[in-house]
PDB file of C-alpha atoms in Angstrom:
ATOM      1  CA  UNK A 209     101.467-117.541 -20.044  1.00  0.00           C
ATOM      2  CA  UNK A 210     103.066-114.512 -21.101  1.00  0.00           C
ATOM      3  CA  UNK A 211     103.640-113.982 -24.570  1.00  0.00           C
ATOM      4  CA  UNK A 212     106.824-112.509 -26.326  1.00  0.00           C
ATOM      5  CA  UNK A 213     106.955-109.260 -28.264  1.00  0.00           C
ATOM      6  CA  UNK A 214     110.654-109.501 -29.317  1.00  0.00           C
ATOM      7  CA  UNK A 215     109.305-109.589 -33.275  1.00  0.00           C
ATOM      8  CA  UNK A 216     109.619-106.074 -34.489  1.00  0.00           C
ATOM      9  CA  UNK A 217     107.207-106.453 -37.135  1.00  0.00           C
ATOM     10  CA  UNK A 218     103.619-105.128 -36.411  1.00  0.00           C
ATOM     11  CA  UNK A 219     101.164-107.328 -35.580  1.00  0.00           C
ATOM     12  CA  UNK A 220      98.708-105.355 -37.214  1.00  0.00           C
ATOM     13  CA  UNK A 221      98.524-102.434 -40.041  1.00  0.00           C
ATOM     14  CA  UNK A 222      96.104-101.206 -42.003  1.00  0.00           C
ATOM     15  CA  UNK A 223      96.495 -98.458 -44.506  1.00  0.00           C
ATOM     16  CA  UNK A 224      93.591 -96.936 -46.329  1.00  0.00           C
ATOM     17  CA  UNK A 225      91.549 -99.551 -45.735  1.00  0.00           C
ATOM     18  CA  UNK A 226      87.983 -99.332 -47.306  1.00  0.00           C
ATOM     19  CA  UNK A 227      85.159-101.612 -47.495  1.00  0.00           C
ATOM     20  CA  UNK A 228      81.535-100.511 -48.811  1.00  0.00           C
ATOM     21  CA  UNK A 229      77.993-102.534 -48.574  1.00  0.00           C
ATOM     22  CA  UNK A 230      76.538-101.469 -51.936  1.00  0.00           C
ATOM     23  CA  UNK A 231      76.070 -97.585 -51.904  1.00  0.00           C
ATOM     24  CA  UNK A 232      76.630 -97.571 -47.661  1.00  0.00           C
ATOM     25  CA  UNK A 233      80.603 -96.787 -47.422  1.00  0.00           C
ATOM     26  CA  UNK A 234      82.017 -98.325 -44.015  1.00  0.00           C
ATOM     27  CA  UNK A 235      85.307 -98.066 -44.165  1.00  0.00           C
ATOM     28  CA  UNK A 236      86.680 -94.703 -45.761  1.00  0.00           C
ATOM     29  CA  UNK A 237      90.437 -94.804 -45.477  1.00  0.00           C
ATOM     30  CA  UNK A 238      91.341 -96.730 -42.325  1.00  0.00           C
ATOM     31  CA  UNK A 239      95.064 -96.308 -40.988  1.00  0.00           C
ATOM     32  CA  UNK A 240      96.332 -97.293 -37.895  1.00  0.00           C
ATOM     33  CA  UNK A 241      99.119 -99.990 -36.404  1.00  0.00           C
ATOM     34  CA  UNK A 242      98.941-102.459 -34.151  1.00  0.00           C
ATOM     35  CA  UNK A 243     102.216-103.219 -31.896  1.00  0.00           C
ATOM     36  CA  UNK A 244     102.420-106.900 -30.340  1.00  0.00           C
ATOM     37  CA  UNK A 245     101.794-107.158 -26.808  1.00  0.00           C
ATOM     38  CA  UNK A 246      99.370-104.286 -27.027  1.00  0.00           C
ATOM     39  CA  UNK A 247      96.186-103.069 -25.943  1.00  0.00           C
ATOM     40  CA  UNK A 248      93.989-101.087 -28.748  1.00  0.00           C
ATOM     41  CA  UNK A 249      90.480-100.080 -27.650  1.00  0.00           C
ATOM     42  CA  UNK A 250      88.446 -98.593 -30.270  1.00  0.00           C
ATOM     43  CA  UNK A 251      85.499 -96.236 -29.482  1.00  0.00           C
ATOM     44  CA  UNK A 252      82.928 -93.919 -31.504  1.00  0.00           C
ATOM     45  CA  UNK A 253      79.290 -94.136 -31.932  1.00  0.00           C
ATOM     46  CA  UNK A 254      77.286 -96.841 -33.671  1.00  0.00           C
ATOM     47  CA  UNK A 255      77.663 -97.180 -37.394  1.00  0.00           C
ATOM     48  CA  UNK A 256      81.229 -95.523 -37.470  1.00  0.00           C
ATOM     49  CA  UNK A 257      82.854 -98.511 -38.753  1.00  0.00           C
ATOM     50  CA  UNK A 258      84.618-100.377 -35.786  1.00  0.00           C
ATOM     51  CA  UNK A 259      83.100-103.909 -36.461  1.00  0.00           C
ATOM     52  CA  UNK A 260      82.913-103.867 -39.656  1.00  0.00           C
ATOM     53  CA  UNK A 261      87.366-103.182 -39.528  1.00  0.00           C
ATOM     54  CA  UNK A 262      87.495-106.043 -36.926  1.00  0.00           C
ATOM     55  CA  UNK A 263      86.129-108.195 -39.083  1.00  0.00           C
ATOM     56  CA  UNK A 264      88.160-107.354 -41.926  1.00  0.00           C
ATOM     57  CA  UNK A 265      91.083-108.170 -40.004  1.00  0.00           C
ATOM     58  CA  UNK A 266      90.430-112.051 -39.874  1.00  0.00           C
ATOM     59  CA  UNK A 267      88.526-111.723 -43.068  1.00  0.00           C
ATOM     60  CA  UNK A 268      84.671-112.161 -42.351  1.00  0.00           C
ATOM     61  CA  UNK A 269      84.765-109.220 -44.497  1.00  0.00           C
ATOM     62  CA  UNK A 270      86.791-108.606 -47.435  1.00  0.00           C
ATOM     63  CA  UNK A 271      88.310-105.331 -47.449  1.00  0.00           C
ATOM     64  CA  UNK A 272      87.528-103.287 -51.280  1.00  0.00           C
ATOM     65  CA  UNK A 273      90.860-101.560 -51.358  1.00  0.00           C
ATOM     66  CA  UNK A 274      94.141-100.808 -49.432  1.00  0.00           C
ATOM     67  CA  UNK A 275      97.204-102.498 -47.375  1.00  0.00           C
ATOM     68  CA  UNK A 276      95.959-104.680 -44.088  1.00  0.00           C
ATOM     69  CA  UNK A 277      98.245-107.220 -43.005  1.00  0.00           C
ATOM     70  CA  UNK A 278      98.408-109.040 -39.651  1.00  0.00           C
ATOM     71  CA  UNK A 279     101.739-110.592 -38.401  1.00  0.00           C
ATOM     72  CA  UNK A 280     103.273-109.196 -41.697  1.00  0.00           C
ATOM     73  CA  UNK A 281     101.769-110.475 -43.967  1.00  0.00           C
ATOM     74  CA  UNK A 282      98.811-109.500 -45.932  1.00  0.00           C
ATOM     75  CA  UNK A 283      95.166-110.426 -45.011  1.00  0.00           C
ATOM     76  CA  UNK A 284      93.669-112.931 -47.239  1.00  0.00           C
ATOM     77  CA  UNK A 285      96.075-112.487 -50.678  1.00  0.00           C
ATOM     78  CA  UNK A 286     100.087-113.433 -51.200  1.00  0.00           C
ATOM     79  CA  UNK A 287     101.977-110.900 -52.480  1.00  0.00           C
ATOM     80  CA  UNK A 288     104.298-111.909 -55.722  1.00  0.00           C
ATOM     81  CA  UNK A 289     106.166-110.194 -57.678  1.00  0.00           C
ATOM     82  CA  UNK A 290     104.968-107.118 -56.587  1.00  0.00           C
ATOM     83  CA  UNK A 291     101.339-107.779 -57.439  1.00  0.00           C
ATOM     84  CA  UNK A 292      98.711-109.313 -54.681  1.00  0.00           C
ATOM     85  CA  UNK A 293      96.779-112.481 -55.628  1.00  0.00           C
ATOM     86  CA  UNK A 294      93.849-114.064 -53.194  1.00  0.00           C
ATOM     87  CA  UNK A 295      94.490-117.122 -51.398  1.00  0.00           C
ATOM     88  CA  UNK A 296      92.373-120.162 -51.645  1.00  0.00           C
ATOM     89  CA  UNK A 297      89.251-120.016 -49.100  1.00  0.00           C
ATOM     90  CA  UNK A 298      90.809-122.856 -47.336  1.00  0.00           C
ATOM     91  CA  UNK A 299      94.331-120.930 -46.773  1.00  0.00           C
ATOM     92  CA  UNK A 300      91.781-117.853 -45.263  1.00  0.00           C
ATOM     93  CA  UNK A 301      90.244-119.998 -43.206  1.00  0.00           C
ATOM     94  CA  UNK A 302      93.127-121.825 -42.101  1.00  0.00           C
ATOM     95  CA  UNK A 303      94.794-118.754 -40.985  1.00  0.00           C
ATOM     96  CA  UNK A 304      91.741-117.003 -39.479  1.00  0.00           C
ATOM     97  CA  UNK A 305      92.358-119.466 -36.566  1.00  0.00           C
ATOM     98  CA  UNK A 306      95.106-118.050 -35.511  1.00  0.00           C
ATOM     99  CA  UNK A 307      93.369-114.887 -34.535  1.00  0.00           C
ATOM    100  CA  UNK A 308      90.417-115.308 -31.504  1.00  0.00           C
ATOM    101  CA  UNK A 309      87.153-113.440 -31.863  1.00  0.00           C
ATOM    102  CA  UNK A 310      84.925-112.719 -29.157  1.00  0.00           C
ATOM    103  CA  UNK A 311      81.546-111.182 -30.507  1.00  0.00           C
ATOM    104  CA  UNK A 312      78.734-109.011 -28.780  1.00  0.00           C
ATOM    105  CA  UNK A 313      76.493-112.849 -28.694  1.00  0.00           C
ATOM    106  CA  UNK A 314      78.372-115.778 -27.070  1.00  0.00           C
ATOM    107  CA  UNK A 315      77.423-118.295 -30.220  1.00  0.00           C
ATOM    108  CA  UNK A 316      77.475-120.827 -28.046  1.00  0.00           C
ATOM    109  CA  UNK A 317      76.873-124.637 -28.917  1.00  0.00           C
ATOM    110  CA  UNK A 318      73.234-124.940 -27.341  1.00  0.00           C
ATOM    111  CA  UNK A 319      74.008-128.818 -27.017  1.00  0.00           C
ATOM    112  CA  UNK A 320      77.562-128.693 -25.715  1.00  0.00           C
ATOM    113  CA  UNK A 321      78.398-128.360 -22.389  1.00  0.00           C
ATOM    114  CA  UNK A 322      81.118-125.180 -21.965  1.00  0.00           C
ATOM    115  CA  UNK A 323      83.882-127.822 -21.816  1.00  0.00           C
ATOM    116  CA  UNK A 324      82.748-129.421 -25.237  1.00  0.00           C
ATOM    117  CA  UNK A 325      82.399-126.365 -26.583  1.00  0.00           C
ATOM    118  CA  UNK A 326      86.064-125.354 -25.924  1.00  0.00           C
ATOM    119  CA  UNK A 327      87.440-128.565 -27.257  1.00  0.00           C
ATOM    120  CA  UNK A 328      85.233-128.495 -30.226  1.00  0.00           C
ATOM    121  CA  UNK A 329      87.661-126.628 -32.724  1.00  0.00           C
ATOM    122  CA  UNK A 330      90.933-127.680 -31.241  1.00  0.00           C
ATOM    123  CA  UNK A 331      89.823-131.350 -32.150  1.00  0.00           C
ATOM    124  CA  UNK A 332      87.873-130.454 -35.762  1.00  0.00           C
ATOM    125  CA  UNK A 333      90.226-128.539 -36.616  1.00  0.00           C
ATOM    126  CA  UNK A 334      93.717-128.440 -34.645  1.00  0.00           C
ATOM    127  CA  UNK A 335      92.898-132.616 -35.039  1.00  0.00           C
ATOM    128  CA  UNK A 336      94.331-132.354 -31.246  1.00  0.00           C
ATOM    129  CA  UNK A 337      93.862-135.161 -29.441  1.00  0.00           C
ATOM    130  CA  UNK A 338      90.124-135.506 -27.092  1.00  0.00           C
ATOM    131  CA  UNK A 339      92.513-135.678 -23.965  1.00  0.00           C
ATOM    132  CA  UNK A 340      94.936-133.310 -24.455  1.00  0.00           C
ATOM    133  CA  UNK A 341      91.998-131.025 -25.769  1.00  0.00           C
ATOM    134  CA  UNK A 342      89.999-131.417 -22.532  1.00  0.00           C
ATOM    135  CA  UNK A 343      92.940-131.232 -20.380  1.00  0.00           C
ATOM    136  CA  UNK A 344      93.819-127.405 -22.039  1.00  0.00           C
ATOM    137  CA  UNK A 345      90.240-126.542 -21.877  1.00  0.00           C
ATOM    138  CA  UNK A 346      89.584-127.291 -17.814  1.00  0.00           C
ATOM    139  CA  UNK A 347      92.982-125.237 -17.357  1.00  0.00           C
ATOM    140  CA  UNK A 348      91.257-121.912 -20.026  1.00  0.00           C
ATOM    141  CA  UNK A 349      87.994-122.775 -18.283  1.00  0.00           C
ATOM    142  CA  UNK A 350      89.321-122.139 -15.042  1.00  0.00           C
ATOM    143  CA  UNK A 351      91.752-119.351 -15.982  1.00  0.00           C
ATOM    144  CA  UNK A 352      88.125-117.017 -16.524  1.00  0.00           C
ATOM    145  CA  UNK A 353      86.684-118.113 -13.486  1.00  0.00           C
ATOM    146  CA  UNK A 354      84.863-121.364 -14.356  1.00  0.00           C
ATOM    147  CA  UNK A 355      85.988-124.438 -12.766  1.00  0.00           C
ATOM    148  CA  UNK A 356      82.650-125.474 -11.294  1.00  0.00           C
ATOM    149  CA  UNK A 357      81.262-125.312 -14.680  1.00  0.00           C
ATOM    150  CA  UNK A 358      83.103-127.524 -17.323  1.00  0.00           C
ATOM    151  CA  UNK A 359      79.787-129.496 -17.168  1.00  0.00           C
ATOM    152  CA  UNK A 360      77.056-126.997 -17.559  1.00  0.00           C
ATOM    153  CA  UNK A 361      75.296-126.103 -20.878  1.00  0.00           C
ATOM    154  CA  UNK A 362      74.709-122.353 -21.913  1.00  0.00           C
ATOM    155  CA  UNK A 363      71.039-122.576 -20.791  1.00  0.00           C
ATOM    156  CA  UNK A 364      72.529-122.999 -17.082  1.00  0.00           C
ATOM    157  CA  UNK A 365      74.770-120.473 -17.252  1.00  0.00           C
ATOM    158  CA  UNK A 366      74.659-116.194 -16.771  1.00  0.00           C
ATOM    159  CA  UNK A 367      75.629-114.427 -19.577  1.00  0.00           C
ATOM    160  CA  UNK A 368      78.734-113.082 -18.631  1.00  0.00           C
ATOM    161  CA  UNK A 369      79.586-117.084 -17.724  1.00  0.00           C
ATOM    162  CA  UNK A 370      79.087-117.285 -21.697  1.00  0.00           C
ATOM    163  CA  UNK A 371      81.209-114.626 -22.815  1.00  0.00           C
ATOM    164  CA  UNK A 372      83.965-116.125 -20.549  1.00  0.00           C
ATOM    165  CA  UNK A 373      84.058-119.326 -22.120  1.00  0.00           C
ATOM    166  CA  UNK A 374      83.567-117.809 -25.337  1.00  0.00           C
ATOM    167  CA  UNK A 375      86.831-116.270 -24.536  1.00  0.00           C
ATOM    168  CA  UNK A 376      88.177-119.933 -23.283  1.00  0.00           C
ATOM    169  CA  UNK A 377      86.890-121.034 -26.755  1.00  0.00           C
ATOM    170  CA  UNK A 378      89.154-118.493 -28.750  1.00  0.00           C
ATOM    171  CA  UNK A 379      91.676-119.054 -26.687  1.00  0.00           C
ATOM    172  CA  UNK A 380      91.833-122.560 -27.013  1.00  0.00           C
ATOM    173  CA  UNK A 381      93.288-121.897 -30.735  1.00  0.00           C
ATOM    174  CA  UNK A 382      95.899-120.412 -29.291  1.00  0.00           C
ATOM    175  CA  UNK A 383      95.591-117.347 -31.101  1.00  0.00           C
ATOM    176  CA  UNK A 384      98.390-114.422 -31.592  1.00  0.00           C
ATOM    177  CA  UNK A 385      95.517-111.974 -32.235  1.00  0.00           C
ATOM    178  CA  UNK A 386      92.313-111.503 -29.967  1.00  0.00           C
ATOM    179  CA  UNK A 387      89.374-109.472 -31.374  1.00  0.00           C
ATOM    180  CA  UNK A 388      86.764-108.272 -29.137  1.00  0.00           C
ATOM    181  CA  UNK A 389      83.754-106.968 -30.611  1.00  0.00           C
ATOM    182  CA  UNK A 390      81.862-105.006 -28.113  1.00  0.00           C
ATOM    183  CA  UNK A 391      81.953-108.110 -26.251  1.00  0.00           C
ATOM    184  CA  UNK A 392      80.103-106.539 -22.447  1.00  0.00           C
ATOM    185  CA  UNK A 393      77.412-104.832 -24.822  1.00  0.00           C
ATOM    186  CA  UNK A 394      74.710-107.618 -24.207  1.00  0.00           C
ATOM    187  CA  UNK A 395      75.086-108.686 -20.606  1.00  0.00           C
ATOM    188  CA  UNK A 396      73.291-107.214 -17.834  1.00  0.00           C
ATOM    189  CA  UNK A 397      75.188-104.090 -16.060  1.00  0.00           C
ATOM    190  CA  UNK A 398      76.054-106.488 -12.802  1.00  0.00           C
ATOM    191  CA  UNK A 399      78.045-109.097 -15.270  1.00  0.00           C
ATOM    192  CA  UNK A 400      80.100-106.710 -17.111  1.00  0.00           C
ATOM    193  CA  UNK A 401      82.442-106.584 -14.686  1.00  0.00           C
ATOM    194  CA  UNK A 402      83.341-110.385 -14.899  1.00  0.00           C
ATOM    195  CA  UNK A 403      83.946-110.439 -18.489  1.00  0.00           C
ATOM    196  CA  UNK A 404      85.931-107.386 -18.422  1.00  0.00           C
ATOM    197  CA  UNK A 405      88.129-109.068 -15.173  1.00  0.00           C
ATOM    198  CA  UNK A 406      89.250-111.890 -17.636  1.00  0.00           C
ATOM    199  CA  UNK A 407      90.096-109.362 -20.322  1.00  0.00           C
ATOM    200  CA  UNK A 408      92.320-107.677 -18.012  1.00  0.00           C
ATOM    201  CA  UNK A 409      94.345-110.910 -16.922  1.00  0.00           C
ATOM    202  CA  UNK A 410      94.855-111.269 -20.779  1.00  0.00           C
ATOM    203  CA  UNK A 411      96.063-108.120 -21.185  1.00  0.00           C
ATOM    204  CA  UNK A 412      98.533-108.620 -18.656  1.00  0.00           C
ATOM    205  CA  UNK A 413      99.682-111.526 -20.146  1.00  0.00           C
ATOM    206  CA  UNK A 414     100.920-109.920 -23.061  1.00  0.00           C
ATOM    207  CA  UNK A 415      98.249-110.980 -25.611  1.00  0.00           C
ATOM    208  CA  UNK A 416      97.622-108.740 -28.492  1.00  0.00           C
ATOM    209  CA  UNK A 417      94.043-107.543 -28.939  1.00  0.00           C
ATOM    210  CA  UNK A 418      91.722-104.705 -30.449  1.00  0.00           C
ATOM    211  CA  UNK A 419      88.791-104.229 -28.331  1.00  0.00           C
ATOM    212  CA  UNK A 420      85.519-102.143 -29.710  1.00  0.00           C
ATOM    213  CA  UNK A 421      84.396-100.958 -26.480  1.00  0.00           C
ATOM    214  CA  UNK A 422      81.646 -98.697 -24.744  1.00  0.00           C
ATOM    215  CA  UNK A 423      83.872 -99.158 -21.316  1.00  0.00           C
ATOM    216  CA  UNK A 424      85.154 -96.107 -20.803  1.00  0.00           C
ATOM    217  CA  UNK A 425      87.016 -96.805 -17.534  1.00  0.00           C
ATOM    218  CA  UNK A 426      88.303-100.421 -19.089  1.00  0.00           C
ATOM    219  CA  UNK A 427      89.909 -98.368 -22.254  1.00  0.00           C
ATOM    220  CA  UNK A 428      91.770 -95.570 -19.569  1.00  0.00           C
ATOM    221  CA  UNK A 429      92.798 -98.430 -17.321  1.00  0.00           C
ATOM    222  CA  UNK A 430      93.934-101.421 -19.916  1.00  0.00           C
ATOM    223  CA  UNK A 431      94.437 -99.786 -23.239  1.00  0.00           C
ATOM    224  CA  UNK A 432      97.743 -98.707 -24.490  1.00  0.00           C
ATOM    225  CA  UNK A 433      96.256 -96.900 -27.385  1.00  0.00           C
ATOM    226  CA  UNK A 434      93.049 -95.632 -27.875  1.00  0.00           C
ATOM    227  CA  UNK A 435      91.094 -95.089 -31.113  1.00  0.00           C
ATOM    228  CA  UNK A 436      88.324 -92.993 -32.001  1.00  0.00           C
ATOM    229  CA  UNK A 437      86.556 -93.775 -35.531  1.00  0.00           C
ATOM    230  CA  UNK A 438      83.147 -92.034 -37.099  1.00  0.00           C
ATOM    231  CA  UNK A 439      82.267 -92.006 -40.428  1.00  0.00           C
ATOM    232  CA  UNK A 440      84.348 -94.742 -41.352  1.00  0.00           C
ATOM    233  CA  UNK A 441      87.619 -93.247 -40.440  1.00  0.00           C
ATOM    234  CA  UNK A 442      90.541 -92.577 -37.942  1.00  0.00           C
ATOM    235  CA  UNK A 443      89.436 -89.227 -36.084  1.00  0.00           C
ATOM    236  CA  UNK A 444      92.131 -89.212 -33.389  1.00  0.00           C
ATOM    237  CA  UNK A 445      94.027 -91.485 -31.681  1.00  0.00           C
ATOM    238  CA  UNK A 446      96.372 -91.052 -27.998  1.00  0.00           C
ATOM    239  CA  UNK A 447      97.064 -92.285 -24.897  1.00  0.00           C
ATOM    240  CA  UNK A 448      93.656 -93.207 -23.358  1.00  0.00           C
ATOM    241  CA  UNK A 449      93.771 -91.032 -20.144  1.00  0.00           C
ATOM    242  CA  UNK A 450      94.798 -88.164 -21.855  1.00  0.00           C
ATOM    243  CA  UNK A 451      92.822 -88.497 -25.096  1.00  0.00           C
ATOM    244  CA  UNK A 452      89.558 -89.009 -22.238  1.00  0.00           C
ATOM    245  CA  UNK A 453      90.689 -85.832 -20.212  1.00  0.00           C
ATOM    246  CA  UNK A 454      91.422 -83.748 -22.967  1.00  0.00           C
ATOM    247  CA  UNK A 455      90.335 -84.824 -26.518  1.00  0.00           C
ATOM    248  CA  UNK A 456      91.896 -82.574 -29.349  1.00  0.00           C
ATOM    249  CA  UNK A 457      89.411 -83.039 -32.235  1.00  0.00           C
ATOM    250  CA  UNK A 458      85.724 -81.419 -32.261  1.00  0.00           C
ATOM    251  CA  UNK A 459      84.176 -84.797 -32.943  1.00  0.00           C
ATOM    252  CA  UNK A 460      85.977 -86.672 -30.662  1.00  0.00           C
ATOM    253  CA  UNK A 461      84.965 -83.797 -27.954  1.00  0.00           C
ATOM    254  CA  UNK A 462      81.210 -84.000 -28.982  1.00  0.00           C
ATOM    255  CA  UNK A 463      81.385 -87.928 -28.433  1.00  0.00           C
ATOM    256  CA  UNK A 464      83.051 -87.953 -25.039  1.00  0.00           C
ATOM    257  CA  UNK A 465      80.591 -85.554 -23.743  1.00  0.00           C
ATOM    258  CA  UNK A 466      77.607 -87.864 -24.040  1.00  0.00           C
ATOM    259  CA  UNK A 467      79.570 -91.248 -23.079  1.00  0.00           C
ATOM    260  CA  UNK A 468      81.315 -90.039 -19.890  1.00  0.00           C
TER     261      UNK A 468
END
């Protein structure tokens, strides 16, 4: 499926975006845009903020101040009259599934086999119907690789065969928006490669996502932009290749140095 990207409006933007944990300020003044169709990898060390931004963006976590708005229009609150007002939980939660999230753990049903736990929120919540829920889940199933597994629970499968049909399992929502948060960070160094495989074919496809990534070689090879955050902000962001050749900012120098 390849998606379109004739809509000029951003699919994301954030402008001086904060968001604090009691006296611990995360987020310090994020800005940055999201085009449809593209690829945004962010990278910087632990703690700089990254997650915590991601899940602002689908509104796990409620931003404290500033302008974030995904598909144009504003994340979690109406605007009216010139003045923003917060929607109802179930209006947040309603559109939160149009945006996939892929996290460092698979979350994985325990119980459900990796086909039932693809067709679990497109029938809860989509109220799709069982077969045409199962039918779309054996095609996402085998789109990442797993067509000899529809039947097996998590216990029987690898870890980077759970992060793929985690990605089924967003996908099945049939999301504008993927979020991938460090999502290779907890397999073993032999899987990553698998996981990061499906990610390509998505990016190819035209989906929109923002990946928090240690994958150096994934960001310079699939990214279209590439973002480097510490201390809660925007240090510098560039074309991947040349922002990983030849980094203009101190920090961004310094972090490079021990990754690559």
């Amino acid at each position: 499926m390849t998606l379109t990207t004739e809509n000029p409006v951003p699919m994301v933007v954030a402008q001086g975006v904060t968001k604090s944990f009691g006296t611990n300020h995360v987020l310090k003044g994020v800005n940055l845009e999201v085009q449809r169709g593209q690829v945004l990898c962010l990278i910087g060390p632990s703690g700089s903020g990254k997650s915590t931004f991601l899940r602002c963006i689908n509104r796990l976590e409620t931003s404290d101040a500033g302008i974030l708005t995904v598909d144009g229009s504003p994340v979690g609150y109406k605007e009216k009259g010139g003045k923003f007002y917060e929607l109802h939980p179930k209006v947040i939660a309603a559109k939160r599934r149009e945006i996939g999230m892929v996290f460092q753990r698979f979350n994985l049903f325990p119980h459900k086999t990796a086909l039932e736990n693809v067709i679990e929120a497109p029938v809860l919540l989509k109220k799709i119907p069982k077969a045409q829920a199962i039918a779309q889940a054996k095609e996402l199933l085998t789109r990442v690789g797993l067509a000899e597994r529809f039947d097996y629970y998590p216990s029987q499968l690898s870890g980077g065969q759970q992060q793929r049909v985690a990605v089924a399992r967003a996908l099945a929502m049939e999301p504008e928006l993927m979020l991938f948060d460090e999502p290779t960070s907890a397999l073993d160094p032999e899987l990553v490669g698998e996981v990061l495989e499906v990610m390509q074919d998505l990016a190819r496809s035209g989906m929109t996502m923002i990946v928090v990534t240690h994958e150096m070689a994934f960001a310079r090879e699939v990214a279209d932009t590439l973002v480097f955050m510490d201390g809660g902000v925007v240090v510098e962001t560039g074309n991947p290749r040349e922002m990983l050749s030849n980094p203009q900012h101190e920090r961004t120098k310094e972090f490079l140095s021990k990754v690559l």
